[in-house]
Amino acid sequence: MALKKTHAAALCAALLAGGCSFAEDALFPATGTVAANQTEQAAPDAPPVMGSSGYEAVTVTPGSPTGTFVGGKAAALRGDLQSLQATLGRQNQSLQQIRNETVQDSQRYHGTVAAINARLQVGTTPGNPILTQQWNAAQGELDRITDDVLKMNRLTNEVTSSSTMAAFLLESVRAARSLSGAVDEDHRQLRILEDETNRTVVMVERLLSELTSDSIRQQQYVASEKQNLNTLALGIKNGALFAGGLGNRINASYDGASARPLASGEMPLVTIRFDRPNVNYEPALYTAIKSALDRRPNATFDVVAVSPVGSTPGQQALSASNAKRNADSVLRSLTNMNLPASRVRVNSTTSTSTSTGEVQVFVR
């Protein structure tokens, strides 16, 4: 119990220092506590392990001319198989090169992000130009990984064409065995050719399946890291580490239901008072939203622009415009924290209890 009170006091102190108030206990009954050392590192996801197999050429057995039409057909099909083998060999070389480049680009990216995280972990100045430069380098390295994925996709299309050619070649070999006018030697050569073509089909299909899986996993990885970079940029802006994007905490089974209307007298999860320029509300906002998602992964949120009641219509309109601009800023912050925009609704209202305008965030 003492640990829980100490943790709650430290949390409230951090929130109030950022110009926000947080009504955690009023919104969420205590259902358990999180250990003090249970933290989540804002490190990049481990890159997906790529396949390691490659295409090994199947030996094409030479044949002797028989002087028959079927023998000539077998010789032509044997040449087609040899040509396909050469194409697959070149494609395999491209695959191994792409894999090596992707691994090197991923290592550079992870090294750069790790350096940023290490500096943010101990704290630094907001907008540190060195970290900004490192972030730009990480973005460039992630772009190179994106280029690697594009190369992988192009190669997948090429191997798909080779797979189609291999399947067509196998059917052609089988069809040649039904042609009339063949001698026993023709059929013997065709059986050998059919076996070697079939082995080629199996190998190229396995290669295509592995290449397709690699491409899909790399695309998902790049998409995830783009979100992580957004969260990292937010940490650099504030000079402190944000423990992962809020999008990672959302239950995948969320059905997209809209938030219910506000009820009179409801207590907001967060109240951000814009009573001075450049209110540094993002660390407190992140902590509050993260805590809400920890307790209710399917939660949605209302961001409400609260403006004071002006003495004249003109003053009231100006106050409402300023409050709406502040609410839009809060919405952008939540989006940069990887909270999907579909989970947030923006409203506005007036209040006699505020004189400078504020933004209230309600959890649903």
PDB file of N, CA, C and O in Angstrom, residues 202-243:
ATOM      1  N   VAL A 202       9.850 -27.414 -57.342  1.00  0.00           N
ATOM      2  CA  VAL A 202       9.761 -27.469 -55.878  1.00  0.00           C
ATOM      3  C   VAL A 202      10.696 -26.445 -55.243  1.00  0.00           C
ATOM      4  O   VAL A 202      10.318 -25.716 -54.310  1.00  0.00           O
ATOM      5  N   MET A 203      11.912 -26.330 -55.773  1.00  0.00           N
ATOM      6  CA  MET A 203      12.883 -25.426 -55.186  1.00  0.00           C
ATOM      7  C   MET A 203      12.498 -23.970 -55.401  1.00  0.00           C
ATOM      8  O   MET A 203      12.590 -23.143 -54.480  1.00  0.00           O
ATOM      9  N   VAL A 204      12.015 -23.639 -56.589  1.00  0.00           N
ATOM     10  CA  VAL A 204      11.662 -22.248 -56.857  1.00  0.00           C
ATOM     11  C   VAL A 204      10.407 -21.850 -56.082  1.00  0.00           C
ATOM     12  O   VAL A 204      10.264 -20.701 -55.639  1.00  0.00           O
ATOM     13  N   GLU A 205       9.492 -22.788 -55.867  1.00  0.00           N
ATOM     14  CA  GLU A 205       8.298 -22.494 -55.066  1.00  0.00           C
ATOM     15  C   GLU A 205       8.681 -22.233 -53.610  1.00  0.00           C
ATOM     16  O   GLU A 205       8.133 -21.345 -52.962  1.00  0.00           O
ATOM     17  N   ARG A 206       9.615 -23.011 -53.112  1.00  0.00           N
ATOM     18  CA  ARG A 206      10.079 -22.801 -51.734  1.00  0.00           C
ATOM     19  C   ARG A 206      10.759 -21.441 -51.611  1.00  0.00           C
ATOM     20  O   ARG A 206      10.559 -20.704 -50.645  1.00  0.00           O
ATOM     21  N   LEU A 207      11.577 -21.104 -52.606  1.00  0.00           N
ATOM     22  CA  LEU A 207      12.259 -19.818 -52.602  1.00  0.00           C
ATOM     23  C   LEU A 207      11.256 -18.671 -52.681  1.00  0.00           C
ATOM     24  O   LEU A 207      11.383 -17.674 -51.955  1.00  0.00           O
ATOM     25  N   LEU A 208      10.238 -18.808 -53.518  1.00  0.00           N
ATOM     26  CA  LEU A 208       9.232 -17.759 -53.674  1.00  0.00           C
ATOM     27  C   LEU A 208       8.444 -17.564 -52.384  1.00  0.00           C
ATOM     28  O   LEU A 208       8.163 -16.428 -51.981  1.00  0.00           O
ATOM     29  N   SER A 209       8.097 -18.668 -51.722  1.00  0.00           N
ATOM     30  CA  SER A 209       7.353 -18.575 -50.468  1.00  0.00           C
ATOM     31  C   SER A 209       8.164 -17.849 -49.398  1.00  0.00           C
ATOM     32  O   SER A 209       7.647 -16.985 -48.675  1.00  0.00           O
ATOM     33  N   GLU A 210       9.440 -18.172 -49.302  1.00  0.00           N
ATOM     34  CA  GLU A 210      10.300 -17.535 -48.310  1.00  0.00           C
ATOM     35  C   GLU A 210      10.507 -16.066 -48.627  1.00  0.00           C
ATOM     36  O   GLU A 210      10.478 -15.210 -47.726  1.00  0.00           O
ATOM     37  N   LEU A 211      10.685 -15.755 -49.898  1.00  0.00           N
ATOM     38  CA  LEU A 211      10.898 -14.374 -50.317  1.00  0.00           C
ATOM     39  C   LEU A 211       9.653 -13.534 -50.062  1.00  0.00           C
ATOM     40  O   LEU A 211       9.738 -12.384 -49.597  1.00  0.00           O
ATOM     41  N   THR A 212       8.479 -14.089 -50.329  1.00  0.00           N
ATOM     42  CA  THR A 212       7.230 -13.373 -50.083  1.00  0.00           C
ATOM     43  C   THR A 212       7.043 -13.093 -48.596  1.00  0.00           C
ATOM     44  O   THR A 212       6.658 -11.987 -48.195  1.00  0.00           O
ATOM     45  N   SER A 213       7.337 -14.079 -47.759  1.00  0.00           N
ATOM     46  CA  SER A 213       7.222 -13.895 -46.303  1.00  0.00           C
ATOM     47  C   SER A 213       8.195 -12.828 -45.813  1.00  0.00           C
ATOM     48  O   SER A 213       7.848 -11.983 -44.982  1.00  0.00           O
ATOM     49  N   ASP A 214       9.428 -12.861 -46.335  1.00  0.00           N
ATOM     50  CA  ASP A 214      10.415 -11.850 -45.948  1.00  0.00           C
ATOM     51  C   ASP A 214       9.916 -10.450 -46.299  1.00  0.00           C
ATOM     52  O   ASP A 214      10.026  -9.513 -45.497  1.00  0.00           O
ATOM     53  N   SER A 215       9.374 -10.310 -47.492  1.00  0.00           N
ATOM     54  CA  SER A 215       8.906  -9.004 -47.959  1.00  0.00           C
ATOM     55  C   SER A 215       7.782  -8.478 -47.078  1.00  0.00           C
ATOM     56  O   SER A 215       7.777  -7.305 -46.678  1.00  0.00           O
ATOM     57  N   ILE A 216       6.834  -9.328 -46.733  1.00  0.00           N
ATOM     58  CA  ILE A 216       5.698  -8.904 -45.902  1.00  0.00           C
ATOM     59  C   ILE A 216       6.177  -8.498 -44.514  1.00  0.00           C
ATOM     60  O   ILE A 216       5.775  -7.454 -43.977  1.00  0.00           O
ATOM     61  N   ARG A 217       7.047  -9.320 -43.920  1.00  0.00           N
ATOM     62  CA  ARG A 217       7.527  -9.000 -42.576  1.00  0.00           C
ATOM     63  C   ARG A 217       8.343  -7.712 -42.559  1.00  0.00           C
ATOM     64  O   ARG A 217       8.237  -6.918 -41.614  1.00  0.00           O
ATOM     65  N   GLN A 218       9.145  -7.485 -43.588  1.00  0.00           N
ATOM     66  CA  GLN A 218       9.933  -6.262 -43.643  1.00  0.00           C
ATOM     67  C   GLN A 218       9.037  -5.032 -43.806  1.00  0.00           C
ATOM     68  O   GLN A 218       9.300  -3.979 -43.213  1.00  0.00           O
ATOM     69  N   GLN A 219       7.980  -5.154 -44.604  1.00  0.00           N
ATOM     70  CA  GLN A 219       7.053  -4.036 -44.767  1.00  0.00           C
ATOM     71  C   GLN A 219       6.387  -3.695 -43.435  1.00  0.00           C
ATOM     72  O   GLN A 219       6.234  -2.517 -43.078  1.00  0.00           O
ATOM     73  N   GLN A 220       5.967  -4.709 -42.696  1.00  0.00           N
ATOM     74  CA  GLN A 220       5.348  -4.476 -41.394  1.00  0.00           C
ATOM     75  C   GLN A 220       6.345  -3.847 -40.430  1.00  0.00           C
ATOM     76  O   GLN A 220       5.991  -2.962 -39.639  1.00  0.00           O
ATOM     77  N   TYR A 221       7.583  -4.292 -40.494  1.00  0.00           N
ATOM     78  CA  TYR A 221       8.627  -3.760 -39.615  1.00  0.00           C
ATOM     79  C   TYR A 221       8.879  -2.280 -39.903  1.00  0.00           C
ATOM     80  O   TYR A 221       8.958  -1.455 -38.976  1.00  0.00           O
ATOM     81  N   VAL A 222       8.969  -1.923 -41.179  1.00  0.00           N
ATOM     82  CA  VAL A 222       9.213  -0.523 -41.545  1.00  0.00           C
ATOM     83  C   VAL A 222       8.054   0.351 -41.084  1.00  0.00           C
ATOM     84  O   VAL A 222       8.256   1.454 -40.550  1.00  0.00           O
ATOM     85  N   ALA A 223       6.816  -0.127 -41.269  1.00  0.00           N
ATOM     86  CA  ALA A 223       5.651   0.644 -40.835  1.00  0.00           C
ATOM     87  C   ALA A 223       5.678   0.870 -39.326  1.00  0.00           C
ATOM     88  O   ALA A 223       5.381   1.974 -38.844  1.00  0.00           O
ATOM     89  N   SER A 224       6.053  -0.168 -38.576  1.00  0.00           N
ATOM     90  CA  SER A 224       6.131  -0.040 -37.116  1.00  0.00           C
ATOM     91  C   SER A 224       7.220   0.937 -36.701  1.00  0.00           C
ATOM     92  O   SER A 224       7.029   1.761 -35.794  1.00  0.00           O
ATOM     93  N   GLU A 225       8.361   0.878 -37.374  1.00  0.00           N
ATOM     94  CA  GLU A 225       9.469   1.755 -37.003  1.00  0.00           C
ATOM     95  C   GLU A 225       9.200   3.209 -37.373  1.00  0.00           C
ATOM     96  O   GLU A 225       9.711   4.126 -36.723  1.00  0.00           O
ATOM     97  N   LYS A 226       8.390   3.446 -38.397  1.00  0.00           N
ATOM     98  CA  LYS A 226       8.014   4.828 -38.707  1.00  0.00           C
ATOM     99  C   LYS A 226       7.225   5.428 -37.552  1.00  0.00           C
ATOM    100  O   LYS A 226       7.408   6.598 -37.199  1.00  0.00           O
ATOM    101  N   GLN A 227       6.343   4.618 -36.947  1.00  0.00           N
ATOM    102  CA  GLN A 227       5.610   5.082 -35.781  1.00  0.00           C
ATOM    103  C   GLN A 227       6.552   5.294 -34.596  1.00  0.00           C
ATOM    104  O   GLN A 227       6.426   6.276 -33.850  1.00  0.00           O
ATOM    105  N   ASN A 228       7.502   4.390 -34.417  1.00  0.00           N
ATOM    106  CA  ASN A 228       8.451   4.540 -33.317  1.00  0.00           C
ATOM    107  C   ASN A 228       9.304   5.797 -33.472  1.00  0.00           C
ATOM    108  O   ASN A 228       9.640   6.454 -32.484  1.00  0.00           O
ATOM    109  N   LEU A 229       9.647   6.125 -34.711  1.00  0.00           N
ATOM    110  CA  LEU A 229      10.414   7.346 -34.935  1.00  0.00           C
ATOM    111  C   LEU A 229       9.600   8.584 -34.575  1.00  0.00           C
ATOM    112  O   LEU A 229      10.148   9.576 -34.081  1.00  0.00           O
ATOM    113  N   ASN A 230       8.287   8.545 -34.841  1.00  0.00           N
ATOM    114  CA  ASN A 230       7.432   9.668 -34.444  1.00  0.00           C
ATOM    115  C   ASN A 230       7.467   9.863 -32.934  1.00  0.00           C
ATOM    116  O   ASN A 230       7.563  10.985 -32.431  1.00  0.00           O
ATOM    117  N   THR A 231       7.376   8.745 -32.195  1.00  0.00           N
ATOM    118  CA  THR A 231       7.436   8.825 -30.740  1.00  0.00           C
ATOM    119  C   THR A 231       8.800   9.318 -30.283  1.00  0.00           C
ATOM    120  O   THR A 231       8.912  10.106 -29.333  1.00  0.00           O
ATOM    121  N   LEU A 232       9.845   8.875 -30.954  1.00  0.00           N
ATOM    122  CA  LEU A 232      11.200   9.300 -30.599  1.00  0.00           C
ATOM    123  C   LEU A 232      11.372  10.800 -30.849  1.00  0.00           C
ATOM    124  O   LEU A 232      12.036  11.496 -30.067  1.00  0.00           O
ATOM    125  N   ALA A 233      10.780  11.305 -31.927  1.00  0.00           N
ATOM    126  CA  ALA A 233      10.849  12.737 -32.212  1.00  0.00           C
ATOM    127  C   ALA A 233      10.177  13.542 -31.099  1.00  0.00           C
ATOM    128  O   ALA A 233      10.641  14.624 -30.724  1.00  0.00           O
ATOM    129  N   LEU A 234       9.097  12.991 -30.558  1.00  0.00           N
ATOM    130  CA  LEU A 234       8.416  13.646 -29.452  1.00  0.00           C
ATOM    131  C   LEU A 234       9.315  13.685 -28.217  1.00  0.00           C
ATOM    132  O   LEU A 234       9.368  14.676 -27.491  1.00  0.00           O
ATOM    133  N   GLY A 235      10.047  12.582 -27.974  1.00  0.00           N
ATOM    134  CA  GLY A 235      10.972  12.555 -26.852  1.00  0.00           C
ATOM    135  C   GLY A 235      12.092  13.567 -27.017  1.00  0.00           C
ATOM    136  O   GLY A 235      12.486  14.242 -26.056  1.00  0.00           O
ATOM    137  N   ILE A 236      12.626  13.703 -28.234  1.00  0.00           N
ATOM    138  CA  ILE A 236      13.691  14.685 -28.493  1.00  0.00           C
ATOM    139  C   ILE A 236      13.164  16.098 -28.275  1.00  0.00           C
ATOM    140  O   ILE A 236      13.842  16.956 -27.703  1.00  0.00           O
ATOM    141  N   LYS A 237      11.937  16.331 -28.713  1.00  0.00           N
ATOM    142  CA  LYS A 237      11.335  17.650 -28.529  1.00  0.00           C
ATOM    143  C   LYS A 237      11.263  18.035 -27.060  1.00  0.00           C
ATOM    144  O   LYS A 237      11.480  19.188 -26.692  1.00  0.00           O
ATOM    145  N   ASN A 238      10.955  17.046 -26.198  1.00  0.00           N
ATOM    146  CA  ASN A 238      10.800  17.319 -24.771  1.00  0.00           C
ATOM    147  C   ASN A 238      12.054  17.019 -23.964  1.00  0.00           C
ATOM    148  O   ASN A 238      12.105  17.315 -22.773  1.00  0.00           O
ATOM    149  N   GLY A 239      13.057  16.395 -24.590  1.00  0.00           N
ATOM    150  CA  GLY A 239      14.288  16.089 -23.881  1.00  0.00           C
ATOM    151  C   GLY A 239      14.178  14.951 -22.895  1.00  0.00           C
ATOM    152  O   GLY A 239      14.959  14.844 -21.962  1.00  0.00           O
ATOM    153  N   ALA A 240      13.182  14.079 -23.094  1.00  0.00           N
ATOM    154  CA  ALA A 240      12.985  12.953 -22.179  1.00  0.00           C
ATOM    155  C   ALA A 240      12.445  11.773 -22.967  1.00  0.00           C
ATOM    156  O   ALA A 240      11.811  11.932 -24.009  1.00  0.00           O
ATOM    157  N   LEU A 241      12.694  10.580 -22.440  1.00  0.00           N
ATOM    158  CA  LEU A 241      12.309   9.362 -23.129  1.00  0.00           C
ATOM    159  C   LEU A 241      10.839   9.084 -22.947  1.00  0.00           C
ATOM    160  O   LEU A 241      10.328   9.091 -21.832  1.00  0.00           O
ATOM    161  N   PHE A 242      10.138   8.850 -24.071  1.00  0.00           N
ATOM    162  CA  PHE A 242       8.758   8.387 -24.029  1.00  0.00           C
ATOM    163  C   PHE A 242       8.784   6.878 -24.185  1.00  0.00           C
ATOM    164  O   PHE A 242       9.354   6.347 -25.140  1.00  0.00           O
ATOM    165  N   ALA A 243       8.146   6.167 -23.270  1.00  0.00           N
ATOM    166  CA  ALA A 243       8.274   4.701 -23.226  1.00  0.00           C
ATOM    167  C   ALA A 243       7.391   4.013 -24.242  1.00  0.00           C
ATOM    168  O   ALA A 243       6.433   3.338 -23.909  1.00  0.00           O
TER     169      ALA A 243
END
